[in-house]
PDB file of C-alpha atoms in Angstrom:
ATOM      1  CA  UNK A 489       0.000   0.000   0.000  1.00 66.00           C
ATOM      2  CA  UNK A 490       1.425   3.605  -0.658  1.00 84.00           C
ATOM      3  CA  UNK A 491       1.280   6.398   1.442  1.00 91.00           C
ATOM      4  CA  UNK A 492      -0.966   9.499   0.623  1.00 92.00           C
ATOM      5  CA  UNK A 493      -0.005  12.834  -0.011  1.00 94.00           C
ATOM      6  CA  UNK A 494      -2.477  13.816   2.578  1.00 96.00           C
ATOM      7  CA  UNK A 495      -0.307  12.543   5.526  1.00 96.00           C
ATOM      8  CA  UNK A 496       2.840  13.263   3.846  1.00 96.00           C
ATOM      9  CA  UNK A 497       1.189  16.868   4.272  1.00 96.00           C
ATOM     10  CA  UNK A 498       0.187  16.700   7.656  1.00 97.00           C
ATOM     11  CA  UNK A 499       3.736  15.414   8.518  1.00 96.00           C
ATOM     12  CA  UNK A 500       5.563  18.188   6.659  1.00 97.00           C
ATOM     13  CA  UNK A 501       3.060  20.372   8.333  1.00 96.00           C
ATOM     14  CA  UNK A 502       4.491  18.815  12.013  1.00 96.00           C
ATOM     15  CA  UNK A 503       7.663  19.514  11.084  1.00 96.00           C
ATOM     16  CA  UNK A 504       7.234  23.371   9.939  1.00 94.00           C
ATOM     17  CA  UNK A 505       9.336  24.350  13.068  1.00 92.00           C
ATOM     18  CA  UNK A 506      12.618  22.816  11.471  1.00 95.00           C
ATOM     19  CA  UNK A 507      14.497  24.064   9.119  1.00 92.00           C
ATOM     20  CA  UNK A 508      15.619  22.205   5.746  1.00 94.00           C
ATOM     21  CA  UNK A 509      12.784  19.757   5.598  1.00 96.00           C
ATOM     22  CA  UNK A 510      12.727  17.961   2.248  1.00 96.00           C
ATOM     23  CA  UNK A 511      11.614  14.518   0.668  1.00 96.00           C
ATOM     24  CA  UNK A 512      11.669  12.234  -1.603  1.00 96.00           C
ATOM     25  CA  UNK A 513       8.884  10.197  -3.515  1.00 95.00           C
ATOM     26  CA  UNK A 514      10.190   7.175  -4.099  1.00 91.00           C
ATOM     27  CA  UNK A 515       8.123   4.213  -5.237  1.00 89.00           C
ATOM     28  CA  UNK A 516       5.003   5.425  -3.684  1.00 89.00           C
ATOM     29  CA  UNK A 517       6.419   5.863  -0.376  1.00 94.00           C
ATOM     30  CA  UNK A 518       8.500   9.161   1.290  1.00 96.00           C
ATOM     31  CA  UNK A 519      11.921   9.463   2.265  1.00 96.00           C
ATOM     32  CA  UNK A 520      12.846  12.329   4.675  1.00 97.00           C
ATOM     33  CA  UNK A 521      15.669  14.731   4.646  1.00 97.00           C
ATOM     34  CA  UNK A 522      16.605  16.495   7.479  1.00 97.00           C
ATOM     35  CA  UNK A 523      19.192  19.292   7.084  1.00 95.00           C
ATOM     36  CA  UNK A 524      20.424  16.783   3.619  1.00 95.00           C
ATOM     37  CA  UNK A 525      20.870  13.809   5.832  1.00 96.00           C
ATOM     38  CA  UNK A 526      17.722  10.850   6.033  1.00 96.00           C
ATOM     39  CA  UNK A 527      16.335  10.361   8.752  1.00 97.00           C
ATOM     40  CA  UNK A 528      13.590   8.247   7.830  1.00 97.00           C
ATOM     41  CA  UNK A 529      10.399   7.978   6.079  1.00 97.00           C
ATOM     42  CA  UNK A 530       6.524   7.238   5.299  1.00 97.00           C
ATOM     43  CA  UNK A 531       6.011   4.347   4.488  1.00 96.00           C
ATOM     44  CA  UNK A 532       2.252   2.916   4.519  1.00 95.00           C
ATOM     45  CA  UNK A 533       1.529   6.324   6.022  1.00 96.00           C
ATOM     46  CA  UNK A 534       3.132   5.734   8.818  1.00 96.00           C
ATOM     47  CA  UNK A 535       6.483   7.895  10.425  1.00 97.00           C
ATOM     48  CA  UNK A 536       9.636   5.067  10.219  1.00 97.00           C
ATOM     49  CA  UNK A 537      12.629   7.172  11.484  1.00 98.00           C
ATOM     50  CA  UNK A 538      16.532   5.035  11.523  1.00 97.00           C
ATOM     51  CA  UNK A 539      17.404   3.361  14.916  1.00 97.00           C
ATOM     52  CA  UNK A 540      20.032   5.422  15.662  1.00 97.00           C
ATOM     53  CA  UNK A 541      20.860   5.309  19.942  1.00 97.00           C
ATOM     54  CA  UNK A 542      19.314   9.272  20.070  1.00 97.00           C
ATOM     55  CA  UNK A 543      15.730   7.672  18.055  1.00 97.00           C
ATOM     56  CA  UNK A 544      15.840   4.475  20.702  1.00 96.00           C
ATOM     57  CA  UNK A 545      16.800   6.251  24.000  1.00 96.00           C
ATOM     58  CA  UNK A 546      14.014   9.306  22.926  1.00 97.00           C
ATOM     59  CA  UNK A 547      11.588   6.773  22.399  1.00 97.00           C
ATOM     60  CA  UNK A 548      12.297   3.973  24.408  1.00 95.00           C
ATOM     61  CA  UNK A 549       9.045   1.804  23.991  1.00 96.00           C
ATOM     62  CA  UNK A 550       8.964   2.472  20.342  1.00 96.00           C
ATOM     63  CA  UNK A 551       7.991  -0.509  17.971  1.00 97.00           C
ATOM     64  CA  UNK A 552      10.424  -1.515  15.936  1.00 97.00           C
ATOM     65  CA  UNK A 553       8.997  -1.901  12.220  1.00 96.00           C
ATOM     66  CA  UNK A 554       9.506  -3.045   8.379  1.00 95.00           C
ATOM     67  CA  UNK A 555       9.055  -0.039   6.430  1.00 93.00           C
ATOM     68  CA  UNK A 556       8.775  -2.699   3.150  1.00 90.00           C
ATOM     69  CA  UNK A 557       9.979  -6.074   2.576  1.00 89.00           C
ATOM     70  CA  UNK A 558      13.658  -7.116   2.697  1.00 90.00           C
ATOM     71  CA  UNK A 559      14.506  -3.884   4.521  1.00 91.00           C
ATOM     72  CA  UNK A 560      15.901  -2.996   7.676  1.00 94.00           C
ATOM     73  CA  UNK A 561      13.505  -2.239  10.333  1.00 96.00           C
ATOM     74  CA  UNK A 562      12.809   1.165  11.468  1.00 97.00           C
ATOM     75  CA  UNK A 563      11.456   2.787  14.744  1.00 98.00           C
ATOM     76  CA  UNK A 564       7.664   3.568  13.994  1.00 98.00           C
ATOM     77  CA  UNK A 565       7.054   7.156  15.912  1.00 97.00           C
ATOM     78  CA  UNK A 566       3.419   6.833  17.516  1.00 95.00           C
ATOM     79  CA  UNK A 567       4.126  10.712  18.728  1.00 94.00           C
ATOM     80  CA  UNK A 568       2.973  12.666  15.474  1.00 96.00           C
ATOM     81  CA  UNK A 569       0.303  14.872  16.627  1.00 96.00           C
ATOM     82  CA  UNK A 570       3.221  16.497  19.195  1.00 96.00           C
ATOM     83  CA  UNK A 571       5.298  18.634  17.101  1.00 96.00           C
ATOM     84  CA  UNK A 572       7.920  19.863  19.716  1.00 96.00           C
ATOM     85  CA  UNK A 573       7.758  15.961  19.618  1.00 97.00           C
ATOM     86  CA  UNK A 574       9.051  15.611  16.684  1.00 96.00           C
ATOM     87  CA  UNK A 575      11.548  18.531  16.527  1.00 96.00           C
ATOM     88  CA  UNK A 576      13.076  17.314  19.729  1.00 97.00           C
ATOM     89  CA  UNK A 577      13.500  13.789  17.863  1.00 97.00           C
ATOM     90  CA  UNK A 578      15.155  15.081  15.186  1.00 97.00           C
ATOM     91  CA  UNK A 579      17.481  17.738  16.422  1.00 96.00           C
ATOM     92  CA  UNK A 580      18.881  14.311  18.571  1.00 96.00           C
ATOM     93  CA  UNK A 581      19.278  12.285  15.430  1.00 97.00           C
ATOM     94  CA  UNK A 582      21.423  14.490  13.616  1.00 96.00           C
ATOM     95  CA  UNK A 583      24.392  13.993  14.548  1.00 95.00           C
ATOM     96  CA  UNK A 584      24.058   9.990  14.655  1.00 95.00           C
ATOM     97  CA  UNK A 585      22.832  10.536  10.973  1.00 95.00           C
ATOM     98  CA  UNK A 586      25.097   9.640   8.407  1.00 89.00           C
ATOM     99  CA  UNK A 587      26.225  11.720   5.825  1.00 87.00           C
ATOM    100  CA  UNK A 588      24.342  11.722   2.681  1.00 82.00           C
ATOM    101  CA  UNK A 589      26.612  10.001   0.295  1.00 80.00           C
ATOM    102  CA  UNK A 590      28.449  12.457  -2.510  1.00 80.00           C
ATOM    103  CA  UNK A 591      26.782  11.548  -5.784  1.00 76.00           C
ATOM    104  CA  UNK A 592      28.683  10.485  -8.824  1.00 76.00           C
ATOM    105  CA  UNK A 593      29.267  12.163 -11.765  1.00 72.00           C
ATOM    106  CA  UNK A 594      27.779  10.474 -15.154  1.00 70.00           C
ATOM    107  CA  UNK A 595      30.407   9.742 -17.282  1.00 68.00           C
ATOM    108  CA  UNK A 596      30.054  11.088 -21.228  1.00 68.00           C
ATOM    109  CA  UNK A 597      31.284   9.162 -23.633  1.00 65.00           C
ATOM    110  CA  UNK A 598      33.374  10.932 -26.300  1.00 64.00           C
ATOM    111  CA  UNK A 599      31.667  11.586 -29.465  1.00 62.00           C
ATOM    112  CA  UNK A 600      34.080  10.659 -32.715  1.00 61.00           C
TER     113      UNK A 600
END
């Protein structure tokens, strides 16, 4: 099932108090940027975020969850009405976050 552009909304909309929010479509489903690192995504309309030690210890009785088949399981955040919530969650992610990866150049083929 993919996730609606309705709660993608109304979780961009819960995160309006940080800066540098962006996503991602991909494949029906949401990936997150925070300040250009992921942090997570929506996936069946529901907030996955990486297990990172900040996501566990902030939310200690969080469910841990497949975002998709054959991938690594994710913290689902139950919390997404509370948006100082969510900004609090975040800013202590960040610097667990890795960083994004540099992308690589296409190569052009000479023309003869």
């Amino acid at each position: 099932m993919a996730s609606s552009k309705e709660y993608l909304e109304f979780i961009l909309g819960q995160l309006s108090e940080l800066e540098e929010i962006t996503y991602r479509a991909m494949m029906g489903e949401f990936i997150i940027y925070y300040r250009g690192k992921i942090v997570g995504g929506i996936y069946d309309d529901r907030l996955l975020v990486k297990p990172v030690k900040a996501a566990i210890s902030y939310m200690p009785t969080a469910s841990y969850e497949l975002p998709y088949e054959g991938a690594k399981e994710m913290l689902l955040v139950d919390e997404v009405d509370n948006k100082g919530f969510l900004a609090g969650l975040f800013g202590a992610m960040y610097d667990e976050l890795p960083a994004p990866k540099p992308k690589k150049k296409k190569q052009t083929t000479p023309s003869f």
